[in-house]
XYZ file of C-alpha atoms in Angstrom:
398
model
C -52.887 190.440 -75.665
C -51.427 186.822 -77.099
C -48.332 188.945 -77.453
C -48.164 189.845 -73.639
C -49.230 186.303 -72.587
C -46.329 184.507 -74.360
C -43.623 187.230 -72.477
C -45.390 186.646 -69.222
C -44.958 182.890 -70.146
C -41.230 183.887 -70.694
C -41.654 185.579 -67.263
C -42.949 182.892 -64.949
C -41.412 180.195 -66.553
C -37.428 180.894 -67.331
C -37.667 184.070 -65.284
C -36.338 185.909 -67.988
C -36.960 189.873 -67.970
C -38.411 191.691 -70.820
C -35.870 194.685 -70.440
C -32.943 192.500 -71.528
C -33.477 191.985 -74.579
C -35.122 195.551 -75.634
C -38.499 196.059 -77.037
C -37.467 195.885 -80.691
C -35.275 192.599 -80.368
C -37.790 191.252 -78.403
C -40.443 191.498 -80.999
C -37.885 190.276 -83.398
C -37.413 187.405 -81.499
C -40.852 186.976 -81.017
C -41.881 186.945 -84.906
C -39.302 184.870 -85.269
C -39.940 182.048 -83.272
C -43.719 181.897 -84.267
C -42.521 181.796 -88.007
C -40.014 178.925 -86.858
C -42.440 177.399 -85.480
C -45.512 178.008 -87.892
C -47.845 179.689 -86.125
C -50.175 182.799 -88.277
C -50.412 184.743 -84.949
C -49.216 185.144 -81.368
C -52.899 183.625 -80.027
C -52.025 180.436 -82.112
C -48.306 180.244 -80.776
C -49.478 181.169 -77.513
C -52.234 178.564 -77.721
C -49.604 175.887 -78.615
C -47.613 176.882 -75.552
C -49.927 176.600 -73.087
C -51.346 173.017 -74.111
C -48.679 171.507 -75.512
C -44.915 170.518 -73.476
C -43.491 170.189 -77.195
C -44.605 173.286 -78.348
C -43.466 175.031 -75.313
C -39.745 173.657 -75.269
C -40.033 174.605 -78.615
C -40.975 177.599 -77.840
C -37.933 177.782 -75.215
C -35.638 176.704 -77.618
C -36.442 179.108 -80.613
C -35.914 182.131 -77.730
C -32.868 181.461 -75.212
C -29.500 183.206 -76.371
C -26.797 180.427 -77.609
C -23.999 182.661 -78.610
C -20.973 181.012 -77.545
C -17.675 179.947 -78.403
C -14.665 177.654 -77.812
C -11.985 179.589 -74.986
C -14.232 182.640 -74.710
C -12.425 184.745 -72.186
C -9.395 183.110 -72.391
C -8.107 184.653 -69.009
C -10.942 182.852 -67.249
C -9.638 179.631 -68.521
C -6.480 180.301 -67.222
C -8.437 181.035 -63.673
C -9.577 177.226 -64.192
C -6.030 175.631 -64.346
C -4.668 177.442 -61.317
C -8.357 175.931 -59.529
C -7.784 172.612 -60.741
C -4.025 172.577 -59.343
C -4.893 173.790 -56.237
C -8.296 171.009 -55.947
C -6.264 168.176 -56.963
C -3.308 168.639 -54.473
C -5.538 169.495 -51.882
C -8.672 166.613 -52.558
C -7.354 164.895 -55.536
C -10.856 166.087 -57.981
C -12.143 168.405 -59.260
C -15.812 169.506 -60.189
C -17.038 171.569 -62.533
C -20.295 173.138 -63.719
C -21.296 175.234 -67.045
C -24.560 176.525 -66.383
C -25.748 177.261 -68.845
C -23.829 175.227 -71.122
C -25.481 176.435 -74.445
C -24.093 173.876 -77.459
C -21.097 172.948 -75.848
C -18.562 174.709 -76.562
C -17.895 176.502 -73.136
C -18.048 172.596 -71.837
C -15.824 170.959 -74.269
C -13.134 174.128 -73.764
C -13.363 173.050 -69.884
C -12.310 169.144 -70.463
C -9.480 170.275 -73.170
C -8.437 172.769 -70.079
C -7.876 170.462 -67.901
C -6.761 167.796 -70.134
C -3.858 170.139 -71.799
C -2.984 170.483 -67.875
C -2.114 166.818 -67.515
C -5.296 165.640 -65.285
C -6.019 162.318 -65.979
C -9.692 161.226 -66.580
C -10.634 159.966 -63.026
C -9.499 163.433 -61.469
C -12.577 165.682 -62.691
C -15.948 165.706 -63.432
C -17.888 168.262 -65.408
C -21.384 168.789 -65.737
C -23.028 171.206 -68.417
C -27.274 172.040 -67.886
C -29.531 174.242 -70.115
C -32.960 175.081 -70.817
C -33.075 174.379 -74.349
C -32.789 170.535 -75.784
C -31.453 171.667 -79.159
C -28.703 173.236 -77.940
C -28.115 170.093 -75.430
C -28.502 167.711 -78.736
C -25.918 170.144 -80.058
C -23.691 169.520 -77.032
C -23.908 165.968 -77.386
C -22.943 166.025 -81.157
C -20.153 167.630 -80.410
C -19.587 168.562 -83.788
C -18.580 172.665 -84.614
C -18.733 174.997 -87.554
C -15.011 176.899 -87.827
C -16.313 179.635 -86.651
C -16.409 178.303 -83.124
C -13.012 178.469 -82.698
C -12.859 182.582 -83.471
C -9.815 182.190 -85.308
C -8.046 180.222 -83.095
C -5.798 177.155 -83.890
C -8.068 173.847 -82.931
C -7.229 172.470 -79.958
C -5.448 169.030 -80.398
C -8.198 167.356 -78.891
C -10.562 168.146 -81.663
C -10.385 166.749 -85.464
C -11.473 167.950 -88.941
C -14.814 166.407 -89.963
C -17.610 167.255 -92.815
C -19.482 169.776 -90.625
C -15.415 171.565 -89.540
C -14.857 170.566 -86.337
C -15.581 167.181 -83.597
C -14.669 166.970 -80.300
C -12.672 163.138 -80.468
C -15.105 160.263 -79.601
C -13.165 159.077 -76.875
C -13.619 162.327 -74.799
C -17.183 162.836 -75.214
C -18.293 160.400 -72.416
C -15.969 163.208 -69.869
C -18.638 165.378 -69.562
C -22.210 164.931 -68.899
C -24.939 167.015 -70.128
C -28.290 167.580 -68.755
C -31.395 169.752 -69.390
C -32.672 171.806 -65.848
C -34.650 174.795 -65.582
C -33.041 177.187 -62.959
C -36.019 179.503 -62.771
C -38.448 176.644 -61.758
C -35.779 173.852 -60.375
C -36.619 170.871 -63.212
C -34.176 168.841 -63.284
C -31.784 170.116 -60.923
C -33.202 167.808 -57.863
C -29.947 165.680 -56.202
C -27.129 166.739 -54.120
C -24.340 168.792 -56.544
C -21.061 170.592 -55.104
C -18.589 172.021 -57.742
C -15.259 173.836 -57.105
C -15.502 175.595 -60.179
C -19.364 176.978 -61.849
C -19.128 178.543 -64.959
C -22.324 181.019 -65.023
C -21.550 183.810 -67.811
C -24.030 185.751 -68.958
C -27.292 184.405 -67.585
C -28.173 186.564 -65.182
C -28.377 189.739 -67.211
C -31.346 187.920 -68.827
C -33.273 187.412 -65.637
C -35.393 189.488 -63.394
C -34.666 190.509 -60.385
C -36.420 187.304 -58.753
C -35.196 184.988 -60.839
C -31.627 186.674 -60.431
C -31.631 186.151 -56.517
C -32.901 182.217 -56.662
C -30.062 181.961 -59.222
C -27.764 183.031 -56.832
C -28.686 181.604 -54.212
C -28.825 177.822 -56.316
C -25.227 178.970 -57.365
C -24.414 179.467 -53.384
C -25.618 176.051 -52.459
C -23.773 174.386 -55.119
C -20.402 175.814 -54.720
C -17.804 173.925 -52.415
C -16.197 175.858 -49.531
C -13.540 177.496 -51.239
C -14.942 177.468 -54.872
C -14.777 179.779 -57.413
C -17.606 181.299 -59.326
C -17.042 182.562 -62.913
C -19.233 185.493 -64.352
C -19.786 187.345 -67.695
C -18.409 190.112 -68.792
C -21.695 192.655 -67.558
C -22.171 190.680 -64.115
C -20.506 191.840 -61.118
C -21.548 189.379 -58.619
C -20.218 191.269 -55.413
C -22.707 193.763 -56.057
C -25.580 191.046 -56.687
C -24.807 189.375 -53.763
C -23.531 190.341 -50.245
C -21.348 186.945 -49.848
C -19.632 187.273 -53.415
C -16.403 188.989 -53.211
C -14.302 189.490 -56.329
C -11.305 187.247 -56.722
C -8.253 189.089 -56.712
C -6.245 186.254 -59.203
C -8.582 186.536 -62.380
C -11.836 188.952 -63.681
C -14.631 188.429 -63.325
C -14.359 185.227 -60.824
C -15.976 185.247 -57.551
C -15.376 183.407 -54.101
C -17.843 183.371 -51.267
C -17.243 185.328 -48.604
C -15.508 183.964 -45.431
C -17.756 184.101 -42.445
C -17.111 186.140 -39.829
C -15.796 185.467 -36.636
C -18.072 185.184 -33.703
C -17.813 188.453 -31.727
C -16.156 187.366 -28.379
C -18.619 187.379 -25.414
C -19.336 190.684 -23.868
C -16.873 191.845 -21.253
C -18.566 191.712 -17.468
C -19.044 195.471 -16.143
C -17.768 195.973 -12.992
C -19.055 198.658 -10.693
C -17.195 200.990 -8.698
C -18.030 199.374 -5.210
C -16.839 195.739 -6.542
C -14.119 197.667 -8.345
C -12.490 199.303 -5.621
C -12.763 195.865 -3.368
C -10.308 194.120 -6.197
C -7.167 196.559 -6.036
C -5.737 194.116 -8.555
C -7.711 195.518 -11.949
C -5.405 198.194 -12.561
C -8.298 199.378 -15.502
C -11.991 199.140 -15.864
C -12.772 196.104 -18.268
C -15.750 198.452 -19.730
C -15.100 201.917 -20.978
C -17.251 204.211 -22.339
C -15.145 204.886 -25.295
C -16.469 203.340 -28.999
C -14.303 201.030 -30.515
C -12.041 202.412 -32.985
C -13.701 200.472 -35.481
C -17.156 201.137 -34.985
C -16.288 204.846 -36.831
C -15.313 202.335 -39.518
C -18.728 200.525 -39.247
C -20.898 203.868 -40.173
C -18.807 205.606 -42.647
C -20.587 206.539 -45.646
C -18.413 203.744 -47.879
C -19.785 201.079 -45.481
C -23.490 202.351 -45.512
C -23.213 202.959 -49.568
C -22.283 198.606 -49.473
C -24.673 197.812 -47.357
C -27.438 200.047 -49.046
C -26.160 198.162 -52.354
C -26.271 194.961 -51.038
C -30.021 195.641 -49.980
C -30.932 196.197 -53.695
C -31.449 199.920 -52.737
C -29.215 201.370 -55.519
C -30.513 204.967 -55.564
C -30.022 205.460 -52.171
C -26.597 203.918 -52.190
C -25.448 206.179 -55.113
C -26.768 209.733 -53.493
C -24.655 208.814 -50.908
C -21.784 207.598 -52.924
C -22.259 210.932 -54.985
C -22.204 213.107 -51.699
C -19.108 211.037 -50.295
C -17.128 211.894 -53.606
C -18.040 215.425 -54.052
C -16.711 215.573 -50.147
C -13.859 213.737 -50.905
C -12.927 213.515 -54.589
C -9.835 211.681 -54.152
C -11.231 208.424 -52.375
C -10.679 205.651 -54.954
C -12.694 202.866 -53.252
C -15.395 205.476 -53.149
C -15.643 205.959 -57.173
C -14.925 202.077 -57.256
C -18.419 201.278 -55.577
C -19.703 204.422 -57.888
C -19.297 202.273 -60.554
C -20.322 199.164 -59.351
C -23.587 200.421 -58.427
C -23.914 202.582 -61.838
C -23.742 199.704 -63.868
C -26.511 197.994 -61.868
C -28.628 200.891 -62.141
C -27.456 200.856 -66.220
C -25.872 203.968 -65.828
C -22.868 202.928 -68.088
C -21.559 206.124 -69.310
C -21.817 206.852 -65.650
C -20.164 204.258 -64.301
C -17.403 204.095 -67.256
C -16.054 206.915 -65.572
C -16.012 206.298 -62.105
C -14.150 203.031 -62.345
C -11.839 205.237 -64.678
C -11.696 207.509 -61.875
C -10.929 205.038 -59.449
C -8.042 203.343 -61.626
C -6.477 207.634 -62.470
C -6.103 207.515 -58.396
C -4.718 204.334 -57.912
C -3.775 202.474 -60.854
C -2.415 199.034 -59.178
C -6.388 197.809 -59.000
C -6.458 194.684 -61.253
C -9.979 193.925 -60.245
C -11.073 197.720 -61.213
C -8.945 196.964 -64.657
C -11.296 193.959 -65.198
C -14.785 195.049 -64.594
C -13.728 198.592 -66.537
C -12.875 196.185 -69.510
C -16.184 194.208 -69.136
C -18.260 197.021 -68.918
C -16.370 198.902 -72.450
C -17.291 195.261 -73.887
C -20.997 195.690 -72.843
C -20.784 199.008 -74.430
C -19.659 198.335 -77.877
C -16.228 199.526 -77.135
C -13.807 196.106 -78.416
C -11.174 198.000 -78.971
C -10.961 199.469 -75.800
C -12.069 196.210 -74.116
C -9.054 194.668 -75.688
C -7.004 196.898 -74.589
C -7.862 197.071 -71.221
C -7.664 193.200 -70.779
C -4.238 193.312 -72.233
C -3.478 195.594 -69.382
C -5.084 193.270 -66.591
C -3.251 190.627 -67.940
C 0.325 192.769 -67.984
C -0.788 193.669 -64.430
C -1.213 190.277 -63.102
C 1.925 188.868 -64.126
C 4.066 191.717 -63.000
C 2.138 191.084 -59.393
C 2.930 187.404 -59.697
């Protein structure tokens, strides 16, 4: 029963979802933070947790997920320069946000970014938050193990020390880190706006509740025009029904514009009044449908909207009807996917969006998802490969 209370502790207090991790890694995680901690059983960890705020960030930071590394997703990185050209001709800053920021190193690889792009100090501000105060202490040290870098040359803004690696003293006061709690708001009180959030690989580890308040913070915080960057198993646009993919680099996100206001509804004129003004050649109100309200209630339109309404099943029986009808709609086994992977249908949706790209191949954003998802399977080699293509794509487009 201790067992259950500390993962419904998980639950209500970083909103994370048991299904995630697995049952087996979750156990292992489990045993492992009660040994870390030294507790004999789950009732005496559990115990500590629930009386104790020490024991329970502890507790927090024995269990969140810190894998990370310096330039991960390199081709997001490049996404950032293009935003930070565009935000300093047009307003002369830019803002930034790594949520969560882990130890650092997603941070740190923003500042070098924009640095190695010639901003100068007083033109951008970033801001890193996480859950877990070791891996913000971690941030702050700014000191890195080799194996950061991946096997990449060290960027000239960081120097050989004792421990391998330290971000230069002189840059560490550029970005400021700060512990918040996105499932239950601590520390994330004040007004923030950011051109640019960096939120990889967070929501996979959340339930669905905790997924749509993290979305909707994300919303709030991003400046009219801003660009949200996901991980490699998070398509947004199907999370969220004012995320649309960015065309310019995977896995990136832009809200929505809003839609115009429909124009006021046209007077109807009857016959009598009419026939008294010879001058209206033709009725202002027909009975004829717009041509686009066909548009409005065709099965890809009611599969989105079904999506966007969390109802996946639905939205795939009718995806899977619409295909079988008409096998040779790409944007059809495009949304196939998209919804597969949210149901975890991977296999599924591995070859829909392979589908989708065999019947029109110029789809960069298809390319990019198809590679995240062969990365969530295992696949690296194929993952590579299809990111080398994106990347071929985009330049031949530019």
């Amino acid at each position: 029963m201790s067992r259950a209370a500390l993962i419904d502790w998980l639950q209500q207090r970083l909103g994370f979802e048991p299904e995630s991790l697995g049952a087996r890694l979750l156990d292992a995680s489990l045993d492992d933070a009660r040994a870390a901690l030294g507790h004999a059983d789950d009732a005496a960890l559990a115990a500590a947790v629930s009386q104790s705020p020490a024991a329970a960030q502890a507790f927090v930071d024995a269990m969140v997920v810190g894998e990370t590394w310096f330039f991960r997703h390199p081709e997001q990185f490049e996404a950032l320069r293009r935003e930070a050209r565009r935000c300093v001709a047009e307003q002369g800053h830019l803002r930034v946000l790594s949520l969560p920021c882990a130890s650092g190193e997603e941070a740190w690889s923003i500042l070098f970014t924009l640095l190695d792009e010639g901003l100068g100090v007083g033109q951008f501000s970033i801001l890193g938050i996480d859950v877990s105060q070791q891996a913000l202490a971690l941030a702050r040290k700014a000191t890195y193990r080799p194996s950061a870098l991946r096997g990449q040359a060290p960027p000239l803004w960081l120097h050989p020390c004792a421990e391998g690696w330290c971000v230069d003293p002189e840059w560490r006061q550029q970005v400021i880190f700060r512990h918040g709690n996105i499932a239950t708001g601590e520390g994330l009180s004040g007004a923030l706006s950011f051109d640019v959030i960096f939120c990889r690989n967070l929501l996979i580890y959340l339930h669905a509740e905790a997924r749509t308040q993290l979305l909707r913070q994300l919303l709030d915080w991003l400046a009219p025009g801003g660009l949200i960057l996901a991980g490699q198993a998070e398509v947004l646009s199907s999370l969220h029904p004012e995320l649309v993919a960015d065309a310019d680099a995977p896995l990136a996100y832009r809200r929505r514009p809003p839609r115009a206001a429909p124009p006021p509804p046209r007077e109807r004129v009857s016959p009598t009044r009419a026939a008294l003004n010879p001058l209206r050649a033709t009725p202002l109100v027909t009975n004829a449908a717009p041509p686009e309200a066909a548009a409005r209630h065709s099965p890809l339109t009611d599969a989105r909207i079904l999506a966007d309404r969390g109802d996946l099943a639905a939205a795939r029986a009718l995806l899977q009807r619409h295909v079988e009808a008409q096998a040779e709609d790409a944007a059809a086994w495009h949304l196939l996917g998209l919804v597969d992977i949210g149901l975890g249908q991977l296999e599924a949706a591995d070859a829909a969006l392979g589908r989708s790209l065999y019947l029109d191949p110029a789809q960069p954003e298809v390319l990019a998802q198809r590679a995240a998802l062969a990365q969530r399977m295992g696949a690296g080699e194929l993952a590579t490969r299809l990111r080398g293509q994106w990347l071929r794509m985009r330049e031949a487009q530019s």
